DNA sequence: TTGTACGCGTTATCAG
DNA sequence: CTGATAACGCGTACAA
């Protein structure tokens, strides 16, 4: 009841030295008799090794971290679902950090690496500032970044081709005959916001369509913000016939607003999201969405981290995940009433 | 680059003893000059205290655990969203365990408490076996269980009133004039499955309706399993006019099947879910659902744990969260086309 | 094969 | 106010 048993307790009980106890528990060659006595003493006392002591000695925590902005976002959830089993299988616990869109929080997490409570970290930063880069360079544990970082940054990196993703979606809408394709983005000073904004601006001219800034509206990456942004856009450009939303949450907001406005989806306005989260198949009509390979990115990041942990000095690696368009009713209308 | 600086490094650099360094870093009274020298040495070296050493000495890990069956389930997500900020605000990191419906995994997590890598644990067990109860009693760190445990179990406990929840839903359907109310459950040997099953069997007679076993179908707590179960039920009882689903995922499956079968919701069949997750407002028609207060339960659990951590020897406490019916279109049809 | 002794990095006690 | 020094629990040379 009081304090947990230690190897010293066991040693006394078994009448051997703590060294012998340690050897038995670590499976080193030991005389059969000693082994038996130690094992039974350990069992009787309900011995469990103390992780702090073990970590201090071994210089390993057997913990790995995952840091993202917001657990509520299903994109991160998709990543965690892949990461957690891989970590567990490799004998690591998962420490979760939700940084709440707070840049200082992200930096804190990076600084925390120095405490050595985790042996490595996967981070999905919303922004990559100079301070981030400094911390990456100074980090005393391996880091994998999901999202693009500048060439030469000394971290493993998993990216996705936003350009191609947006091109797929815009191309799809264009092929369906849509010509007034609005774009609802999140904050453009975030990694995904900036990438998707640039990609949209490129994709239209490539199809011979003009880039019209008044077809672009910026809110935040959430459903209600998205809805508000779509409402503004609709008021300004009532003749638009398609909407590309920078993520699925925004697209859900778009469906809400369009429904309330009496516009049919997709007959009047075709809607496409990005990220292809679980929500896409729950929405009605089911949401066409560009999969940015969230699950694959999570898995790739975990694999990179685990690989580096037993292969410390290889060069930083970059893995790029291919986006993929998943067509559903919100653009083709096959199931719409 | 090589190994991180320790208080010894700082002591050498500042020309003082490690004791002085420790005192300065812990804010104990120190001569201004020593303090300055220590602080600047620490800053220059980029010192960060080692958490393993600190834990070994202090016997605290500054970590708390949350264990649930499946991160993919939005119910747990709702809990995590409440738990994480509270833990963080109290200075604890969050260690996440997804036990994958594996009973042995749950026991492993409990056993892991002995390693002292967490100072406390919130667990949502799917089943509560004798082994669980043994581990609860033997645990060397505080545990909060979400879900009912037997009277006298030495853990803090957050429960919800399933009986009342089911009664609310069935009462609502009955008040709408529905008389053939099917029930689609998950496995009845789980904590929620058993509770909801018993509650359904009680609720009907209380309204003067007969309990008809052939109106009950069991699958699993997922969308596709739910869909299959609903399909079986519909085939067997084509005249049912309402469906109560034991969680929202099952209810989504029900919507899929009903739509495919050409049954209108709610005109032909009214559908209600349980848990009132985010999915309920995304579905179409929006899902009437019984909120089991997931967010509140998460918050209550976190508060109980934090309270106990600085108030070790109070009696175990039981918090009960009231269910609440959230009526939406899937039963009243107000927004249905 | 086994035991003794030391170090991992911190905190805390006890003389000076 | 400061500096030795002893824990914390474990692993491991080194010596027996």
Short mmCIF file of C-alpha atoms in Angstrom, two decimals, chain A residues 12-152:
data_model
loop_
_atom_site.label_atom_id
_atom_site.label_comp_id
_atom_site.label_asym_id
_atom_site.label_seq_id
_atom_site.Cartn_x
_atom_site.Cartn_y
_atom_site.Cartn_z
CA UNK A 12 16.41 -8.42 0.57
CA UNK A 13 13.48 -10.73 0.18
CA UNK A 14 15.37 -13.10 -2.10
CA UNK A 15 18.58 -12.87 -0.12
CA UNK A 16 20.71 -11.78 -3.06
CA UNK A 17 22.31 -8.56 -4.24
CA UNK A 18 20.54 -5.92 -6.25
CA UNK A 19 22.87 -6.68 -9.14
CA UNK A 20 21.55 -10.21 -9.32
CA UNK A 21 18.02 -8.94 -9.26
CA UNK A 22 18.72 -6.59 -12.10
CA UNK A 23 20.38 -9.32 -14.08
CA UNK A 24 17.49 -11.71 -13.66
CA UNK A 25 14.94 -9.08 -14.58
CA UNK A 26 16.93 -8.19 -17.67
CA UNK A 27 17.29 -11.80 -18.75
CA UNK A 28 21.05 -12.06 -18.31
CA UNK A 29 22.54 -15.49 -17.59
CA UNK A 30 21.94 -16.41 -13.96
CA UNK A 31 22.00 -19.52 -11.87
CA UNK A 32 18.64 -21.23 -12.01
CA UNK A 33 18.11 -21.09 -8.28
CA UNK A 34 18.80 -17.37 -7.93
CA UNK A 35 16.57 -16.71 -10.85
CA UNK A 36 13.71 -18.61 -9.30
CA UNK A 37 14.02 -16.85 -5.98
CA UNK A 38 14.22 -13.44 -7.58
CA UNK A 39 11.29 -14.05 -9.85
CA UNK A 40 9.04 -15.28 -7.12
CA UNK A 41 10.01 -12.44 -4.82
CA UNK A 42 9.28 -10.00 -7.62
CA UNK A 43 5.92 -11.57 -8.30
CA UNK A 44 4.92 -11.67 -4.67
CA UNK A 45 5.81 -8.04 -4.16
CA UNK A 46 4.13 -6.97 -7.37
CA UNK A 47 7.31 -5.36 -8.58
CA UNK A 48 7.15 -2.96 -11.51
CA UNK A 49 10.29 -1.18 -12.68
CA UNK A 50 10.35 2.56 -12.13
CA UNK A 51 10.34 4.33 -15.45
CA UNK A 52 12.00 7.51 -14.21
CA UNK A 53 14.99 5.64 -12.85
CA UNK A 54 15.20 3.58 -15.98
CA UNK A 55 15.01 6.65 -18.18
CA UNK A 56 17.64 8.48 -16.21
CA UNK A 57 20.00 5.58 -16.62
CA UNK A 58 19.19 4.65 -20.20
CA UNK A 59 18.75 8.19 -21.45
CA UNK A 60 15.59 7.13 -23.21
CA UNK A 61 12.03 7.92 -22.21
CA UNK A 62 10.24 5.43 -24.44
CA UNK A 63 7.82 8.18 -25.26
CA UNK A 64 7.20 9.97 -28.53
CA UNK A 65 5.26 13.14 -29.07
CA UNK A 66 2.67 14.31 -31.55
CA UNK A 67 1.92 18.01 -31.68
CA UNK A 68 -0.85 19.59 -33.69
CA UNK A 69 -3.00 22.68 -33.50
CA UNK A 70 -6.36 21.24 -32.56
CA UNK A 71 -7.51 17.77 -31.63
CA UNK A 72 -10.98 18.69 -32.79
CA UNK A 73 -9.91 18.70 -36.42
CA UNK A 74 -10.53 15.31 -38.02
CA UNK A 75 -7.43 15.65 -40.17
CA UNK A 76 -5.22 15.29 -37.12
CA UNK A 77 -7.40 12.51 -35.87
CA UNK A 78 -6.77 10.58 -39.04
CA UNK A 79 -3.04 10.99 -38.43
CA UNK A 80 -3.23 9.92 -34.82
CA UNK A 81 -5.12 6.82 -35.78
CA UNK A 82 -2.14 5.74 -37.85
CA UNK A 83 0.58 7.01 -35.56
CA UNK A 84 -0.60 5.55 -32.29
CA UNK A 85 -0.49 1.85 -33.25
CA UNK A 86 2.91 2.23 -34.87
CA UNK A 87 4.33 3.88 -31.79
CA UNK A 88 2.80 1.30 -29.54
CA UNK A 89 4.10 -1.58 -31.63
CA UNK A 90 7.58 -0.11 -31.38
CA UNK A 91 7.31 0.13 -27.60
CA UNK A 92 6.71 3.84 -27.30
CA UNK A 93 3.97 5.68 -25.50
CA UNK A 94 2.24 8.61 -27.17
CA UNK A 95 2.33 12.07 -25.64
CA UNK A 96 -0.17 14.41 -27.20
CA UNK A 97 0.17 18.16 -27.53
CA UNK A 98 -2.67 20.32 -28.75
CA UNK A 99 -1.18 23.75 -29.28
CA UNK A 100 -4.41 25.63 -29.98
CA UNK A 101 -3.22 27.71 -32.91
CA UNK A 102 -0.83 29.32 -30.46
CA UNK A 103 2.58 29.86 -31.93
CA UNK A 104 4.22 30.23 -28.54
CA UNK A 105 2.78 26.86 -27.58
CA UNK A 106 4.44 25.24 -30.54
CA UNK A 107 7.76 26.73 -29.61
CA UNK A 108 7.25 25.54 -26.04
CA UNK A 109 6.79 22.02 -27.26
CA UNK A 110 10.02 22.25 -29.22
CA UNK A 111 11.83 23.68 -26.25
CA UNK A 112 10.44 20.84 -24.18
CA UNK A 113 12.45 18.43 -26.28
CA UNK A 114 15.40 19.47 -24.14
CA UNK A 115 13.72 17.97 -21.10
CA UNK A 116 14.08 14.62 -22.79
CA UNK A 117 10.68 13.43 -21.76
CA UNK A 118 10.17 12.29 -25.34
CA UNK A 119 12.67 10.60 -27.60
CA UNK A 120 11.27 12.19 -30.73
CA UNK A 121 8.47 14.34 -32.06
CA UNK A 122 6.06 14.58 -34.95
CA UNK A 123 4.79 18.11 -35.40
CA UNK A 124 2.23 19.64 -37.72
CA UNK A 125 3.04 23.34 -37.43
CA UNK A 126 0.51 25.87 -38.63
CA UNK A 127 3.25 28.31 -39.43
CA UNK A 128 6.97 27.78 -39.83
CA UNK A 129 8.75 30.84 -38.50
CA UNK A 130 12.43 31.66 -38.16
CA UNK A 131 12.11 30.67 -34.52
CA UNK A 132 10.81 27.27 -35.55
CA UNK A 133 13.81 26.80 -37.81
CA UNK A 134 16.19 27.74 -35.02
CA UNK A 135 14.60 25.24 -32.71
CA UNK A 136 14.70 22.53 -35.36
CA UNK A 137 18.41 23.08 -35.79
CA UNK A 138 19.10 23.10 -32.06
CA UNK A 139 16.82 20.19 -31.20
CA UNK A 140 18.38 17.39 -29.24
CA UNK A 141 15.89 14.79 -30.40
CA UNK A 142 14.67 13.82 -33.86
CA UNK A 143 11.79 15.76 -35.31
CA UNK A 144 9.50 14.95 -38.19
CA UNK A 145 7.54 17.83 -39.65
CA UNK A 146 4.29 17.26 -41.50
CA UNK A 147 3.95 20.20 -43.87
CA UNK A 148 6.59 21.79 -46.02
CA UNK A 149 9.81 23.19 -44.62
CA UNK A 150 12.57 25.04 -46.51
CA UNK A 151 15.22 23.01 -48.30
CA UNK A 152 18.08 22.05 -46.04
#
